[in-house]
């Protein structure tokens, strides 16, 4: 087992990027599925695509919040435990984002008349 004191920032950052960017695929698929489930696939030119694009960008910016606790906890003695449990943070973030996406999609559907 490697001591947490001898781990370089580059190793920790690489580990975090690999984990979180793989998770981003599932995260975006979840948000897209939630939106399509509520709004459908509108083809009307009047649909607020700019709002949807803005919300998608903001969701991905907020997704990056998972990096902070991951990087911090990887420099603690609990690094090994954290690396096996960080999927719980990903799951909690996906659940919260899915709930927000559903609320936004329902609001858009109501405004759009879908």
mmCIF file with all atom_site columns, C-alpha atoms in Angstrom:
data_model
loop_
_atom_site.group_PDB
_atom_site.id
_atom_site.type_symbol
_atom_site.label_atom_id
_atom_site.label_alt_id
_atom_site.label_comp_id
_atom_site.label_asym_id
_atom_site.label_entity_id
_atom_site.label_seq_id
_atom_site.pdbx_PDB_ins_code
_atom_site.Cartn_x
_atom_site.Cartn_y
_atom_site.Cartn_z
_atom_site.occupancy
_atom_site.B_iso_or_equiv
_atom_site.pdbx_formal_charge
_atom_site.auth_seq_id
_atom_site.auth_comp_id
_atom_site.auth_asym_id
_atom_site.auth_atom_id
_atom_site.pdbx_PDB_model_num
ATOM 1   C CA . UNK A 1 1   ? 0.000   0.000  0.000   1.00 0.00 ? 1   UNK A CA 1
ATOM 2   C CA . UNK A 1 2   ? 1.320   3.407  -0.961  1.00 0.00 ? 2   UNK A CA 1
ATOM 3   C CA . UNK A 1 3   ? 1.572   6.044  1.724   1.00 0.00 ? 3   UNK A CA 1
ATOM 4   C CA . UNK A 1 4   ? -0.696  9.014  1.061   1.00 0.00 ? 4   UNK A CA 1
ATOM 5   C CA . UNK A 1 5   ? 2.276   11.325 1.631   1.00 0.00 ? 5   UNK A CA 1
ATOM 6   C CA . UNK A 1 6   ? 4.165   9.949  -1.362  1.00 0.00 ? 6   UNK A CA 1
ATOM 7   C CA . UNK A 1 7   ? 1.352   10.343 -3.878  1.00 0.00 ? 7   UNK A CA 1
ATOM 8   C CA . UNK A 1 8   ? 1.874   13.134 -6.373  1.00 0.00 ? 8   UNK A CA 1
ATOM 9   C CA . UNK A 1 9   ? -0.789  15.625 -7.362  1.00 0.00 ? 9   UNK A CA 1
ATOM 10  C CA . UNK A 1 10  ? -0.440  14.398 -10.938 1.00 0.00 ? 10  UNK A CA 1
ATOM 11  C CA . UNK A 1 11  ? -1.308  10.817 -9.903  1.00 0.00 ? 11  UNK A CA 1
ATOM 12  C CA . UNK A 1 12  ? -4.293  11.965 -7.857  1.00 0.00 ? 12  UNK A CA 1
ATOM 13  C CA . UNK A 1 13  ? -5.532  14.310 -10.585 1.00 0.00 ? 13  UNK A CA 1
ATOM 14  C CA . UNK A 1 14  ? -5.197  11.610 -13.237 1.00 0.00 ? 14  UNK A CA 1
ATOM 15  C CA . UNK A 1 15  ? -7.128  9.165  -11.079 1.00 0.00 ? 15  UNK A CA 1
ATOM 16  C CA . UNK A 1 16  ? -9.859  11.752 -10.470 1.00 0.00 ? 16  UNK A CA 1
ATOM 17  C CA . UNK A 1 17  ? -10.157 12.680 -14.146 1.00 0.00 ? 17  UNK A CA 1
ATOM 18  C CA . UNK A 1 18  ? -10.440 9.041  -15.228 1.00 0.00 ? 18  UNK A CA 1
ATOM 19  C CA . UNK A 1 19  ? -13.157 8.332  -12.656 1.00 0.00 ? 19  UNK A CA 1
ATOM 20  C CA . UNK A 1 20  ? -15.211 11.504 -13.098 1.00 0.00 ? 20  UNK A CA 1
ATOM 21  C CA . UNK A 1 21  ? -15.036 11.687 -16.884 1.00 0.00 ? 21  UNK A CA 1
ATOM 22  C CA . UNK A 1 22  ? -16.236 8.098  -17.196 1.00 0.00 ? 22  UNK A CA 1
ATOM 23  C CA . UNK A 1 23  ? -19.090 9.015  -14.874 1.00 0.00 ? 23  UNK A CA 1
ATOM 24  C CA . UNK A 1 24  ? -19.916 12.094 -16.949 1.00 0.00 ? 24  UNK A CA 1
ATOM 25  C CA . UNK A 1 25  ? -21.149 9.831  -19.763 1.00 0.00 ? 25  UNK A CA 1
ATOM 26  C CA . UNK A 1 26  ? -23.765 8.202  -17.517 1.00 0.00 ? 26  UNK A CA 1
ATOM 27  C CA . UNK A 1 27  ? -24.602 11.600 -15.976 1.00 0.00 ? 27  UNK A CA 1
ATOM 28  C CA . UNK A 1 28  ? -25.339 13.206 -19.353 1.00 0.00 ? 28  UNK A CA 1
ATOM 29  C CA . UNK A 1 29  ? -27.320 10.182 -20.534 1.00 0.00 ? 29  UNK A CA 1
ATOM 30  C CA . UNK A 1 30  ? -29.424 10.365 -17.364 1.00 0.00 ? 30  UNK A CA 1
ATOM 31  C CA . UNK A 1 31  ? -30.149 14.064 -17.851 1.00 0.00 ? 31  UNK A CA 1
ATOM 32  C CA . UNK A 1 32  ? -30.943 13.595 -21.545 1.00 0.00 ? 32  UNK A CA 1
ATOM 33  C CA . UNK A 1 33  ? -33.269 10.678 -20.765 1.00 0.00 ? 33  UNK A CA 1
ATOM 34  C CA . UNK A 1 34  ? -35.084 12.691 -18.071 1.00 0.00 ? 34  UNK A CA 1
ATOM 35  C CA . UNK A 1 35  ? -35.591 15.598 -20.441 1.00 0.00 ? 35  UNK A CA 1
ATOM 36  C CA . UNK A 1 36  ? -36.718 13.469 -23.395 1.00 0.00 ? 36  UNK A CA 1
ATOM 37  C CA . UNK A 1 37  ? -39.038 11.468 -21.141 1.00 0.00 ? 37  UNK A CA 1
ATOM 38  C CA . UNK A 1 38  ? -40.913 14.610 -20.111 1.00 0.00 ? 38  UNK A CA 1
ATOM 39  C CA . UNK A 1 39  ? -40.602 16.906 -23.138 1.00 0.00 ? 39  UNK A CA 1
ATOM 40  C CA . UNK A 1 40  ? -40.269 14.292 -25.862 1.00 0.00 ? 40  UNK A CA 1
ATOM 41  C CA . UNK A 1 41  ? -38.347 15.078 -29.013 1.00 0.00 ? 41  UNK A CA 1
ATOM 42  C CA . UNK A 1 42  ? -39.896 18.365 -30.086 1.00 0.00 ? 42  UNK A CA 1
ATOM 43  C CA . UNK A 1 43  ? -39.354 19.346 -33.687 1.00 0.00 ? 43  UNK A CA 1
ATOM 44  C CA . UNK A 1 44  ? -41.148 22.673 -33.425 1.00 0.00 ? 44  UNK A CA 1
ATOM 45  C CA . UNK A 1 45  ? -38.887 25.613 -34.218 1.00 0.00 ? 45  UNK A CA 1
ATOM 46  C CA . UNK A 1 46  ? -40.356 27.530 -31.281 1.00 0.00 ? 46  UNK A CA 1
ATOM 47  C CA . UNK A 1 47  ? -38.948 25.109 -28.688 1.00 0.00 ? 47  UNK A CA 1
ATOM 48  C CA . UNK A 1 48  ? -36.500 26.831 -26.294 1.00 0.00 ? 48  UNK A CA 1
ATOM 49  C CA . UNK A 1 49  ? -33.366 25.041 -27.478 1.00 0.00 ? 49  UNK A CA 1
ATOM 50  C CA . UNK A 1 50  ? -31.140 27.831 -26.211 1.00 0.00 ? 50  UNK A CA 1
ATOM 51  C CA . UNK A 1 51  ? -32.491 27.303 -22.688 1.00 0.00 ? 51  UNK A CA 1
ATOM 52  C CA . UNK A 1 52  ? -31.918 23.554 -22.950 1.00 0.00 ? 52  UNK A CA 1
ATOM 53  C CA . UNK A 1 53  ? -28.352 24.093 -24.144 1.00 0.00 ? 53  UNK A CA 1
ATOM 54  C CA . UNK A 1 54  ? -27.688 26.573 -21.323 1.00 0.00 ? 54  UNK A CA 1
ATOM 55  C CA . UNK A 1 55  ? -29.059 24.134 -18.734 1.00 0.00 ? 55  UNK A CA 1
ATOM 56  C CA . UNK A 1 56  ? -26.921 21.325 -20.177 1.00 0.00 ? 56  UNK A CA 1
ATOM 57  C CA . UNK A 1 57  ? -23.790 23.442 -19.920 1.00 0.00 ? 57  UNK A CA 1
ATOM 58  C CA . UNK A 1 58  ? -24.653 24.497 -16.364 1.00 0.00 ? 58  UNK A CA 1
ATOM 59  C CA . UNK A 1 59  ? -25.313 20.869 -15.366 1.00 0.00 ? 59  UNK A CA 1
ATOM 60  C CA . UNK A 1 60  ? -21.858 19.918 -16.622 1.00 0.00 ? 60  UNK A CA 1
ATOM 61  C CA . UNK A 1 61  ? -20.242 22.836 -14.790 1.00 0.00 ? 61  UNK A CA 1
ATOM 62  C CA . UNK A 1 62  ? -21.943 21.699 -11.577 1.00 0.00 ? 62  UNK A CA 1
ATOM 63  C CA . UNK A 1 63  ? -20.791 18.131 -12.250 1.00 0.00 ? 63  UNK A CA 1
ATOM 64  C CA . UNK A 1 64  ? -17.227 19.367 -11.790 1.00 0.00 ? 64  UNK A CA 1
ATOM 65  C CA . UNK A 1 65  ? -18.030 20.018 -8.112  1.00 0.00 ? 65  UNK A CA 1
ATOM 66  C CA . UNK A 1 66  ? -17.371 16.321 -7.518  1.00 0.00 ? 66  UNK A CA 1
ATOM 67  C CA . UNK A 1 67  ? -13.695 16.838 -8.247  1.00 0.00 ? 67  UNK A CA 1
ATOM 68  C CA . UNK A 1 68  ? -13.088 18.961 -5.135  1.00 0.00 ? 68  UNK A CA 1
ATOM 69  C CA . UNK A 1 69  ? -13.931 16.411 -2.421  1.00 0.00 ? 69  UNK A CA 1
ATOM 70  C CA . UNK A 1 70  ? -12.334 13.685 -4.518  1.00 0.00 ? 70  UNK A CA 1
ATOM 71  C CA . UNK A 1 71  ? -9.015  15.502 -4.783  1.00 0.00 ? 71  UNK A CA 1
ATOM 72  C CA . UNK A 1 72  ? -9.030  16.480 -1.111  1.00 0.00 ? 72  UNK A CA 1
ATOM 73  C CA . UNK A 1 73  ? -9.918  13.011 0.162   1.00 0.00 ? 73  UNK A CA 1
ATOM 74  C CA . UNK A 1 74  ? -7.300  11.346 -1.998  1.00 0.00 ? 74  UNK A CA 1
ATOM 75  C CA . UNK A 1 75  ? -4.610  13.174 -0.016  1.00 0.00 ? 75  UNK A CA 1
ATOM 76  C CA . UNK A 1 76  ? -5.853  11.773 3.296   1.00 0.00 ? 76  UNK A CA 1
ATOM 77  C CA . UNK A 1 77  ? -5.071  8.435  4.946   1.00 0.00 ? 77  UNK A CA 1
ATOM 78  C CA . UNK A 1 78  ? -8.527  7.271  3.802   1.00 0.00 ? 78  UNK A CA 1
ATOM 79  C CA . UNK A 1 79  ? -7.584  7.375  0.117   1.00 0.00 ? 79  UNK A CA 1
ATOM 80  C CA . UNK A 1 80  ? -8.095  3.637  -0.398  1.00 0.00 ? 80  UNK A CA 1
ATOM 81  C CA . UNK A 1 81  ? -11.509 3.639  1.236   1.00 0.00 ? 81  UNK A CA 1
ATOM 82  C CA . UNK A 1 82  ? -12.521 6.806  -0.627  1.00 0.00 ? 82  UNK A CA 1
ATOM 83  C CA . UNK A 1 83  ? -11.519 5.400  -4.025  1.00 0.00 ? 83  UNK A CA 1
ATOM 84  C CA . UNK A 1 84  ? -13.890 2.468  -3.433  1.00 0.00 ? 84  UNK A CA 1
ATOM 85  C CA . UNK A 1 85  ? -16.724 4.618  -2.067  1.00 0.00 ? 85  UNK A CA 1
ATOM 86  C CA . UNK A 1 86  ? -16.645 7.712  -4.281  1.00 0.00 ? 86  UNK A CA 1
ATOM 87  C CA . UNK A 1 87  ? -19.249 6.196  -6.558  1.00 0.00 ? 87  UNK A CA 1
ATOM 88  C CA . UNK A 1 88  ? -21.701 7.099  -3.764  1.00 0.00 ? 88  UNK A CA 1
ATOM 89  C CA . UNK A 1 89  ? -20.925 10.791 -4.348  1.00 0.00 ? 89  UNK A CA 1
ATOM 90  C CA . UNK A 1 90  ? -21.430 10.241 -8.081  1.00 0.00 ? 90  UNK A CA 1
ATOM 91  C CA . UNK A 1 91  ? -24.738 8.470  -7.425  1.00 0.00 ? 91  UNK A CA 1
ATOM 92  C CA . UNK A 1 92  ? -25.962 11.225 -5.086  1.00 0.00 ? 92  UNK A CA 1
ATOM 93  C CA . UNK A 1 93  ? -24.991 13.897 -7.606  1.00 0.00 ? 93  UNK A CA 1
ATOM 94  C CA . UNK A 1 94  ? -26.735 12.046 -10.422 1.00 0.00 ? 94  UNK A CA 1
ATOM 95  C CA . UNK A 1 95  ? -29.875 11.657 -8.322  1.00 0.00 ? 95  UNK A CA 1
ATOM 96  C CA . UNK A 1 96  ? -29.937 15.364 -7.455  1.00 0.00 ? 96  UNK A CA 1
ATOM 97  C CA . UNK A 1 97  ? -29.223 16.391 -11.052 1.00 0.00 ? 97  UNK A CA 1
ATOM 98  C CA . UNK A 1 98  ? -31.890 13.999 -12.340 1.00 0.00 ? 98  UNK A CA 1
ATOM 99  C CA . UNK A 1 99  ? -34.434 15.513 -9.975  1.00 0.00 ? 99  UNK A CA 1
ATOM 100 C CA . UNK A 1 100 ? -33.499 19.037 -11.081 1.00 0.00 ? 100 UNK A CA 1
ATOM 101 C CA . UNK A 1 101 ? -33.610 17.983 -14.754 1.00 0.00 ? 101 UNK A CA 1
ATOM 102 C CA . UNK A 1 102 ? -37.084 16.520 -14.312 1.00 0.00 ? 102 UNK A CA 1
ATOM 103 C CA . UNK A 1 103 ? -38.309 19.693 -12.597 1.00 0.00 ? 103 UNK A CA 1
ATOM 104 C CA . UNK A 1 104 ? -36.851 21.873 -15.359 1.00 0.00 ? 104 UNK A CA 1
ATOM 105 C CA . UNK A 1 105 ? -38.253 19.604 -18.077 1.00 0.00 ? 105 UNK A CA 1
ATOM 106 C CA . UNK A 1 106 ? -41.736 19.663 -16.529 1.00 0.00 ? 106 UNK A CA 1
ATOM 107 C CA . UNK A 1 107 ? -41.547 23.471 -16.308 1.00 0.00 ? 107 UNK A CA 1
ATOM 108 C CA . UNK A 1 108 ? -40.462 23.690 -19.967 1.00 0.00 ? 108 UNK A CA 1
ATOM 109 C CA . UNK A 1 109 ? -43.184 21.277 -21.048 1.00 0.00 ? 109 UNK A CA 1
ATOM 110 C CA . UNK A 1 110 ? -45.806 23.341 -19.224 1.00 0.00 ? 110 UNK A CA 1
ATOM 111 C CA . UNK A 1 111 ? -44.546 26.587 -20.787 1.00 0.00 ? 111 UNK A CA 1
ATOM 112 C CA . UNK A 1 112 ? -44.201 25.050 -24.230 1.00 0.00 ? 112 UNK A CA 1
ATOM 113 C CA . UNK A 1 113 ? -47.548 23.282 -24.082 1.00 0.00 ? 113 UNK A CA 1
ATOM 114 C CA . UNK A 1 114 ? -46.153 19.800 -24.683 1.00 0.00 ? 114 UNK A CA 1
#
